[in-house]
Short mmCIF file of C-alpha atoms in Angstrom, two decimals:
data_model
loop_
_atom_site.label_atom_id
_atom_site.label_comp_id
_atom_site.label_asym_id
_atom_site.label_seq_id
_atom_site.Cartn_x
_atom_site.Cartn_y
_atom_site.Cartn_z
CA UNK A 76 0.00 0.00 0.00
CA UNK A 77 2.95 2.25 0.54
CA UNK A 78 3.55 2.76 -2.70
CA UNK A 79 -0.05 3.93 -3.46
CA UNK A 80 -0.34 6.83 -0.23
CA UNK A 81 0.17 9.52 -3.13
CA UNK A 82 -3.54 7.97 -4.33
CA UNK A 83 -5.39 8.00 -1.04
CA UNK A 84 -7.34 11.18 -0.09
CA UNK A 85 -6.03 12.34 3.38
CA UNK A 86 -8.37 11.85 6.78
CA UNK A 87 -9.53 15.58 6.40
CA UNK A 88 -10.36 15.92 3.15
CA UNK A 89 -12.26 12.45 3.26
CA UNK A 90 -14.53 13.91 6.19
CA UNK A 91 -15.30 17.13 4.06
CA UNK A 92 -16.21 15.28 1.07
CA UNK A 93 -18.86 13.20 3.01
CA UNK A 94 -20.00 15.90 5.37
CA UNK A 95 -22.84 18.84 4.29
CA UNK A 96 -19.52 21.16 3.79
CA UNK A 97 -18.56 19.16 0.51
CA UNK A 98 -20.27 21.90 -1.81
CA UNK A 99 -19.00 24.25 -0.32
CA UNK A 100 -15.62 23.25 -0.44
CA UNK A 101 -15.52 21.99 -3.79
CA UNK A 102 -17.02 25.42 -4.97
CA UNK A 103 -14.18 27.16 -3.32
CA UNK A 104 -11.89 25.15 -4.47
CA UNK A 105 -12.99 25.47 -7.99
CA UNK A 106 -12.78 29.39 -7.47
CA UNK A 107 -9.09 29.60 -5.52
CA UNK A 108 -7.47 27.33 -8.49
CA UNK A 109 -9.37 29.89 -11.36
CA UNK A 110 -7.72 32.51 -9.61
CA UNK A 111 -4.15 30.73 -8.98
CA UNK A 112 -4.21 29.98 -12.75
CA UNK A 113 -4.86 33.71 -13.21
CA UNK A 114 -2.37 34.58 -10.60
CA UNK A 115 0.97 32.99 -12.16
CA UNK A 116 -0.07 33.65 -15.67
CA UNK A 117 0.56 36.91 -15.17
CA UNK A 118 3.40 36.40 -13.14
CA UNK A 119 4.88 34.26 -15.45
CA UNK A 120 3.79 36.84 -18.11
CA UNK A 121 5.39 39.77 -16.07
CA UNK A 122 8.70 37.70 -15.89
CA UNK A 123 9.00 37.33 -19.83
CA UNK A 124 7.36 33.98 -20.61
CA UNK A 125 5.32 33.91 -23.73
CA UNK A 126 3.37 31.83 -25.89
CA UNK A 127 4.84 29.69 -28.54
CA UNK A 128 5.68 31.87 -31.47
CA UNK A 129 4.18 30.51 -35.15
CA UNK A 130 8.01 28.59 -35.72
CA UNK A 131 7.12 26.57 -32.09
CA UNK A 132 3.41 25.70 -32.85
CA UNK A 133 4.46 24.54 -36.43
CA UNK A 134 7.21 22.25 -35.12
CA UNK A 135 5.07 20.51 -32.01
CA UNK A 136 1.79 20.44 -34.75
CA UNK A 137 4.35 18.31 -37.41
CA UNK A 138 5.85 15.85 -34.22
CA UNK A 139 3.33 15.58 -31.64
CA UNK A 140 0.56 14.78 -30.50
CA UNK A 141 -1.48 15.27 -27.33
CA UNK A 142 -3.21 11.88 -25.57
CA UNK A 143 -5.52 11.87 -22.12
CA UNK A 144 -7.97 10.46 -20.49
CA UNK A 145 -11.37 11.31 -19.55
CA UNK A 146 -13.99 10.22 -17.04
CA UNK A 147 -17.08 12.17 -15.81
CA UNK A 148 -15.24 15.75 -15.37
CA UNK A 149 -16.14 16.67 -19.22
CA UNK A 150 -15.97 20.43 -17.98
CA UNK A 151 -12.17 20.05 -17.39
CA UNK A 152 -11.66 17.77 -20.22
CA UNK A 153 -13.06 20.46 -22.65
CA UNK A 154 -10.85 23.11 -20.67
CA UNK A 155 -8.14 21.19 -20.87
CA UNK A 156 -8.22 21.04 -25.01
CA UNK A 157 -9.65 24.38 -25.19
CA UNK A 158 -5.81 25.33 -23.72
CA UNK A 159 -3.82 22.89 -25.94
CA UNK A 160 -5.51 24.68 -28.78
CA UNK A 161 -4.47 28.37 -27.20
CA UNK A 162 -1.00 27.18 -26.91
CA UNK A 163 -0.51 25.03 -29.89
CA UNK A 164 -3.53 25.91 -32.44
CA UNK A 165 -4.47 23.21 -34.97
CA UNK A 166 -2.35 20.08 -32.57
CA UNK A 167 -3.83 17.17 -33.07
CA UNK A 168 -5.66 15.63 -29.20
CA UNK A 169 -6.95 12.19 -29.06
CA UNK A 170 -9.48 12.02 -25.90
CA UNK A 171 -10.61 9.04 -24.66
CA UNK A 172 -13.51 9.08 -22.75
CA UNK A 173 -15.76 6.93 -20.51
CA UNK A 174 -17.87 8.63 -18.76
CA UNK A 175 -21.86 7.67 -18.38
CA UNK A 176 -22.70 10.80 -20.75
CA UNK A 177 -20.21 10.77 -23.28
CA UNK A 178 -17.66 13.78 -24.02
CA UNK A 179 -18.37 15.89 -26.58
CA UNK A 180 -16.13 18.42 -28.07
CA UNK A 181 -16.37 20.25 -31.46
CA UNK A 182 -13.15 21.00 -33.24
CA UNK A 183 -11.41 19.97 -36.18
CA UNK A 184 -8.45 18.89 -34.34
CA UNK A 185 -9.81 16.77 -31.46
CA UNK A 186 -10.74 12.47 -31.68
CA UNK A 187 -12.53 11.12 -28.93
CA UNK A 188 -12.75 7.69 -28.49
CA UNK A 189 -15.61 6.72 -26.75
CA UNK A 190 -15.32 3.49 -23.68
CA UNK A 191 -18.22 1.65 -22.35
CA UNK A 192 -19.21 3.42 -18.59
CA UNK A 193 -15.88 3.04 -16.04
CA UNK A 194 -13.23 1.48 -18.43
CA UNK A 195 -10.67 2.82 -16.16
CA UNK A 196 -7.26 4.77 -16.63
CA UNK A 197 -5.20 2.07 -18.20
CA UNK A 198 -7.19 0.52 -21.16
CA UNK A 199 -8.52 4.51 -22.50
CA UNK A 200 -4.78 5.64 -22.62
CA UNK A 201 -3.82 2.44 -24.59
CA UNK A 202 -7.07 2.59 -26.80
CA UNK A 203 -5.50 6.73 -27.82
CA UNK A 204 -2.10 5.57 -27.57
CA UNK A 205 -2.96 3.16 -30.95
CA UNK A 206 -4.23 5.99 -32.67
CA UNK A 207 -1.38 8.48 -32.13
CA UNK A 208 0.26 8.72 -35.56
CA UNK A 209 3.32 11.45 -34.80
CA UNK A 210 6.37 10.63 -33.75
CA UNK A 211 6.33 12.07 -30.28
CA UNK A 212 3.19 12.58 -28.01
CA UNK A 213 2.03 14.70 -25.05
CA UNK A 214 0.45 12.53 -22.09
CA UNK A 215 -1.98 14.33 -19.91
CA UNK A 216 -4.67 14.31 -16.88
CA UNK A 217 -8.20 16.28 -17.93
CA UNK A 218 -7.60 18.04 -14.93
CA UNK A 219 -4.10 19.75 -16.10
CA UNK A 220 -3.66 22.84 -17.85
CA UNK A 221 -0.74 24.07 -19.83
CA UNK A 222 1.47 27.35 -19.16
CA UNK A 223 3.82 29.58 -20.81
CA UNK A 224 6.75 27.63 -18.66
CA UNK A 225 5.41 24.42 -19.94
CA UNK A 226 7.45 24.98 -23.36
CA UNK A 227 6.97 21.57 -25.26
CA UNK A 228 8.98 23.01 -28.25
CA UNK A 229 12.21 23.31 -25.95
CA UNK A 230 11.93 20.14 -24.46
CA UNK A 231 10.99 18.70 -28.13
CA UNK A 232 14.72 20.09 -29.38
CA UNK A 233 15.93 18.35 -25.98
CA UNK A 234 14.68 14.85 -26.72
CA UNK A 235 15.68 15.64 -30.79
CA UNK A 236 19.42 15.70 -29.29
CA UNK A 237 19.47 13.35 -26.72
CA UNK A 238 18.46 9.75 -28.23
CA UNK A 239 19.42 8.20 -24.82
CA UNK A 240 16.15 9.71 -23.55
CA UNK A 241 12.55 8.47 -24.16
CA UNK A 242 10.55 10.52 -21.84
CA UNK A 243 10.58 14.38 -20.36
CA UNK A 244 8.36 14.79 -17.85
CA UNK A 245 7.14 18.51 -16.80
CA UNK A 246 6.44 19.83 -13.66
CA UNK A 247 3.26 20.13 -11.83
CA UNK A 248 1.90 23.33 -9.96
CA UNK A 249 -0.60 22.13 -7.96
CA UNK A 250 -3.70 24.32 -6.81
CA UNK A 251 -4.15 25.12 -4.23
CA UNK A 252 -0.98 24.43 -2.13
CA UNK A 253 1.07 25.63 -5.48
CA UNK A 254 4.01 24.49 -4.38
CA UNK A 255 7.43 25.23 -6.48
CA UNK A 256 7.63 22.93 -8.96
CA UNK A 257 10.99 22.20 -9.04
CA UNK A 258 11.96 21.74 -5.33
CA UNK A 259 8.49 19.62 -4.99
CA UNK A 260 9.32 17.16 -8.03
CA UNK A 261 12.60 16.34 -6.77
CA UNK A 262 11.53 16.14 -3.11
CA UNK A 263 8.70 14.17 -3.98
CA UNK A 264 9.80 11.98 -6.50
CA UNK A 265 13.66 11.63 -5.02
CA UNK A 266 12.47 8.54 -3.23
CA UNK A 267 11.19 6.30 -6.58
CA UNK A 268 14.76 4.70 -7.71
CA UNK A 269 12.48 1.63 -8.52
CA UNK A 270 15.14 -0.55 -7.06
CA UNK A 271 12.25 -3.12 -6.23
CA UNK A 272 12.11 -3.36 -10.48
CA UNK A 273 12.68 -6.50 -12.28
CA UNK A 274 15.73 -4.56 -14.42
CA UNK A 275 18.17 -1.76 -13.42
CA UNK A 276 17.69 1.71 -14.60
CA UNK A 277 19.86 2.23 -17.47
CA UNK A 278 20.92 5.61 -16.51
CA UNK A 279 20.92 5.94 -12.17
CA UNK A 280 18.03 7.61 -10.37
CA UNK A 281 18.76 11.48 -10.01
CA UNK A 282 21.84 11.58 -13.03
CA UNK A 283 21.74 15.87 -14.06
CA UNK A 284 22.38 14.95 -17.84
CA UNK A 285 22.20 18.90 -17.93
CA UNK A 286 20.90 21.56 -15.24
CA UNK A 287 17.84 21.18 -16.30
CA UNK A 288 17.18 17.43 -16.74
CA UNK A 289 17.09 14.90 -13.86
CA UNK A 290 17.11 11.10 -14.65
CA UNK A 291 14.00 9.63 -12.46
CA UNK A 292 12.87 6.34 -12.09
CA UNK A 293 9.20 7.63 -11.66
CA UNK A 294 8.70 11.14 -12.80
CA UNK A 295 5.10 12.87 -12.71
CA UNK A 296 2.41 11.82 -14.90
CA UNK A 297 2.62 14.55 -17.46
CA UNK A 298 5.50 14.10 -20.10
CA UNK A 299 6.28 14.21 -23.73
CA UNK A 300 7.78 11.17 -25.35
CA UNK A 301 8.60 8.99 -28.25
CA UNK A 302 5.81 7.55 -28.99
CA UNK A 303 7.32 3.92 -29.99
CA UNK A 304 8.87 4.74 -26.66
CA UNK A 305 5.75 4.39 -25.23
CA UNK A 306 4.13 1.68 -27.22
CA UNK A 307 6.84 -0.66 -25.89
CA UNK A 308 5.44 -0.41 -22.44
CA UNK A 309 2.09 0.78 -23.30
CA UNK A 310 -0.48 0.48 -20.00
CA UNK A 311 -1.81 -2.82 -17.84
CA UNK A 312 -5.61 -2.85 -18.81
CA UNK A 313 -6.21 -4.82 -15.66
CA UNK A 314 -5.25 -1.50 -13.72
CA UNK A 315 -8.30 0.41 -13.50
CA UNK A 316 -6.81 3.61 -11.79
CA UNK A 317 -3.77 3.49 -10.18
CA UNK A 318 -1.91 3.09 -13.47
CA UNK A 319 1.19 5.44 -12.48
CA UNK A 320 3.35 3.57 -10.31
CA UNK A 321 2.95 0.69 -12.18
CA UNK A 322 3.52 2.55 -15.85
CA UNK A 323 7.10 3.56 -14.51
CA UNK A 324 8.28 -0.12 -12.72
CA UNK A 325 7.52 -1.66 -16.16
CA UNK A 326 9.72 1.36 -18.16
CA UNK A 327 12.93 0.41 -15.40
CA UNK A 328 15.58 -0.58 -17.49
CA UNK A 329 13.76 0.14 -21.39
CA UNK A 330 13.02 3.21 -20.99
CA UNK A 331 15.14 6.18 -19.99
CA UNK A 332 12.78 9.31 -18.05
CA UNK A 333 13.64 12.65 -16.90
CA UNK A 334 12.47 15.92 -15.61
CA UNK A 335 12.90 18.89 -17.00
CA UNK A 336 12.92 21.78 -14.07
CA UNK A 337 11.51 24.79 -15.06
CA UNK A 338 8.79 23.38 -16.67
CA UNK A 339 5.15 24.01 -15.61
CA UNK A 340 1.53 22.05 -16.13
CA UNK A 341 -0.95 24.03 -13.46
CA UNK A 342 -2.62 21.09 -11.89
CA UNK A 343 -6.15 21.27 -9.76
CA UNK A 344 -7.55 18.04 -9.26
CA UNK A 345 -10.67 18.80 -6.96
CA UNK A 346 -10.21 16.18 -4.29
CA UNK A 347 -14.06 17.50 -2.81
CA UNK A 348 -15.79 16.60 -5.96
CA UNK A 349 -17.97 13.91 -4.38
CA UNK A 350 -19.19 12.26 -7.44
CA UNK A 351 -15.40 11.68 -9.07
CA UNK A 352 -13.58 10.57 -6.28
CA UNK A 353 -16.02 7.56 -5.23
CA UNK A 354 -14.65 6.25 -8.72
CA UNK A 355 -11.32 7.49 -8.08
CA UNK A 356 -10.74 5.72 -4.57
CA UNK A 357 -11.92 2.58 -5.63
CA UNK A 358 -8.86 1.02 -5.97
CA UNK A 359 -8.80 -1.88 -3.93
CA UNK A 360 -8.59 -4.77 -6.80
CA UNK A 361 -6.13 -2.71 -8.53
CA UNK A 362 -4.29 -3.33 -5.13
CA UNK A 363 -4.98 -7.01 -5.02
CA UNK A 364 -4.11 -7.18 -8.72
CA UNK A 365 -1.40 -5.73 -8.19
CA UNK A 366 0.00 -7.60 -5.14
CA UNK A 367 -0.72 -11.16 -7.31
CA UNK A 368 1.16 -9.52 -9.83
CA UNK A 369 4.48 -9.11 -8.08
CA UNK A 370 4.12 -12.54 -6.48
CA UNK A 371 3.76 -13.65 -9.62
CA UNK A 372 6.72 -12.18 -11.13
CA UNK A 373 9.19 -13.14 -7.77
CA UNK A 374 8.44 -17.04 -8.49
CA UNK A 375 8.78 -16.65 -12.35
CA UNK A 376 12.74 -14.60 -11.20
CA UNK A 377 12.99 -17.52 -8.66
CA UNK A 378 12.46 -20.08 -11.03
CA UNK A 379 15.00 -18.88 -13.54
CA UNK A 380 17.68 -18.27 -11.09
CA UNK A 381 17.46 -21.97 -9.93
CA UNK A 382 17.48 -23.32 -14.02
CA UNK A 383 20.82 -20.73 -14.26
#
């Protein structure tokens, strides 16, 4: 279970969510992370970031294409590609969706693939993974947003001239604790060296291949990669929702991930929307699948030592 606390909602905000309080808290939090959005676009605004100029959209239109998943929070979902389009207009976004009343978005650059009710995490972002076409992709949550740090063009060029690396992850400004983004990524994710992985990293846990790249053996769940990359680990259909973890302990030793500090996705997951979390927190087969999983894999590693 250890591995999963990042998943589970804490005491507090489990006792709002069921108490008369819930909409009021998840109407104020819906209003504080509008107005931290707000708040560091301008500040990063102020400070000199800008939007991609017409040379940056036309080079992540040609080589990428954005991927998430969706599941009963279509408001977000249709924020979410609402910004990819303000960022990158005319990107390609493959959506897959399934919630109990179907996403719809009009555009001329969005697919959505539609699931039957509660597919789960896993099997939508393998269904869009198929369809992605380009060469490198964008993975995303519907409840993410992209900034002017988030620069996908830069970090493009970086995987362009570093063939060792697969995967750049970008950093996460959550609302409404909106931490720094650097300092929390390699706090938080310092600890995941996936030394419990069947294969060794193939570049160590925390390597600076520059001063802005860190080599991680789980990074956060936003990233651009090479899509074959990705295809060669793809995600476990049997995991309905806590796919992350698990994503990362398969890539040990294929695939080579970093973060890129000084990156930003704005990220306000609303942990007092009733409705979304019952789904969300129902994770206990994923657990038990998980757990036969590993045995599994410890008597197959057993076996083969004793045959060597």
């Amino acid at each position: 279970m250890s591995l999963y606390r990042g998943e589970i909602m804490s005491e507090f905000t489990k006792r709002i969510t069921a108490s008369p309080l819930q909409p009021l808290a998840s109407l104020s939090f819906r209003l504080i992370s509008r107005l931290d959005y707000l708040f560091f676009d301008a500040l990063y605004a102020i400070s000199g970031d800008s939007k991609p100029n017409q040379d940056e959209i036309d080079f992540v239109k040609k080589n990428v294409t954005f991927i998430y998943k969706s599941f009963e929070r279509q408001n977000m979902a249709t924020r979410l590609y609402k910004s990819i389009q303000s960022y990158y207009p005319g990107v390609k976004v493959i959506i897959a969706d399934d919630s109990r009343i179907p996403l719809e978005i009009v555009g001329d650059c969005v697919e959505i693939i539609h699931l039957p009710f509660n597919t789960g995490v896993s099997a939508g972002l393998n269904k869009a993974l198929q369809a992605v076409k380009t060469p490198f992709l964008v993975k995303l949550d519907d409840d993410e947003l992209l900034t002017r740090r988030t620069k996908i063009g830069e970090q493009l060029h970086f995987l362009m001239n570093h063939p060792e690396v697969d995967l750049v992850a970008f950093c996460p400004l959550t609302a409404v604790l909106c931490k720094n983004p650097d300092k929390h990524v390699e706090v938080a994710y310092n600890k995941f060296s996936m030394e419990e992985a069947p294969r060794k990293l193939l570049i160590p846990h925390m390597t600076k291949l520059d001063d802005s790249h860190i080599v991680m053996g789980k990074t956060p769940n936003c990233f651009l990669a090479r899509t074959e990359s990705i295809k060669k680990i793809g995600w476990d259909d049997n995991i309905r929702m806590i796919d992350h973890h698990e994503f990362f302990y398969r890539a040990a030793g294929i695939l080579v991930a970093v973060a890129a500090k000084g990156t930003v996705i704005f990220h306000y997951h609303n942990v007092f929307n009733r409705k979304y979390q019952s789904y969300r927190m129902d994770i206990e087969s994923d657990l038990i699948y998980i757990r036969a999983k590993r045995i599994l894999e410890r008597e197959k590693l057993m076996e083969k030592m004793k045959l060597e």
